[in-house]
GROMACS .gro file of C-alpha atoms in nm:
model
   53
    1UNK     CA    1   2.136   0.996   1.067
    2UNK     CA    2   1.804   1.078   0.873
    3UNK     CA    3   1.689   0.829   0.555
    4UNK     CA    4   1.512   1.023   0.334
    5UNK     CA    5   1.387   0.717   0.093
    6UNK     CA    6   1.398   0.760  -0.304
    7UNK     CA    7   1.308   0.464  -0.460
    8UNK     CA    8   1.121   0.095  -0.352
    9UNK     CA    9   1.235  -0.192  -0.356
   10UNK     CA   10   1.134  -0.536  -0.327
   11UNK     CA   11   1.213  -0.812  -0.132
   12UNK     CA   12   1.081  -1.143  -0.007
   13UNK     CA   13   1.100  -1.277   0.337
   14UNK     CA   14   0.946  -1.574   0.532
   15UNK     CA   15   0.857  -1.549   0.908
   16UNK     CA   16   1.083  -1.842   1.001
   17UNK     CA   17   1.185  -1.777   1.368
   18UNK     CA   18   1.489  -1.976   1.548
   19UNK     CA   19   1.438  -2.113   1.910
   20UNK     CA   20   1.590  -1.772   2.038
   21UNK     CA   21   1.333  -1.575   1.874
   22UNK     CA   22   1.511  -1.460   1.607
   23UNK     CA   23   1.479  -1.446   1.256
   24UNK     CA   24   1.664  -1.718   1.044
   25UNK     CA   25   1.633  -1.651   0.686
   26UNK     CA   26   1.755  -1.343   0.568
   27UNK     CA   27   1.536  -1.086   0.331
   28UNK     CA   28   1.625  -1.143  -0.013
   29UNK     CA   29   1.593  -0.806  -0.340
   30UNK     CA   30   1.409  -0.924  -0.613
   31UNK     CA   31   1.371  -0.586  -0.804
   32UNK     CA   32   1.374  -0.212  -0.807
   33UNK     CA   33   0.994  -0.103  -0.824
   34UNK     CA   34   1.046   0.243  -1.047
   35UNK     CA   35   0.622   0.213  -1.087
   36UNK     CA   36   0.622   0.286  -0.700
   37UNK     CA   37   0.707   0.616  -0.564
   38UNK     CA   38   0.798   0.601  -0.211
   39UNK     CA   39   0.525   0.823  -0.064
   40UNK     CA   40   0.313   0.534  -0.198
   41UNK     CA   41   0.440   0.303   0.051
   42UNK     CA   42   0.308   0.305   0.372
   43UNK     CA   43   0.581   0.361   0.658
   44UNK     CA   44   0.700   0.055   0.860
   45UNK     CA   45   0.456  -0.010   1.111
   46UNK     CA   46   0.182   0.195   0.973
   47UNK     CA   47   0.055  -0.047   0.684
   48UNK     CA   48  -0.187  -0.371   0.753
   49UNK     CA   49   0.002  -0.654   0.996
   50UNK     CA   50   0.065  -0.881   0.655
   51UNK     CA   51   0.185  -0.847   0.287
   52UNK     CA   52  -0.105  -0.902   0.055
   53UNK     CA   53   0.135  -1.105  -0.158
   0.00000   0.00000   0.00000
């Protein structure tokens, strides 16, 4: 199935990694960013390595 995204949203994260590699904290929504349009966005894995925030 095909996402076609509409609106932004964001979250915060940490990069807190178990022993097994994986991640422990889950993402968490802070807000809807309606000042954003999605083509604004750059697509996952295409941006810089880290946030800027």
């Amino acid at each position: 199935m095909l996402v076609r995204p509409d609106v932004v949203a964001e979250i915060s994260a940490d990069r807190a990694v178990d022993r097994g590699g994986l991640q422990c904290h889950p993402l968490r929504f802070k807000r809807l960013r309606l000042d954003v349009e999605a083509d604004d966005v750059p697509r996952f894995g295409a941006g810089p390595a880290e946030a800027a925030g």
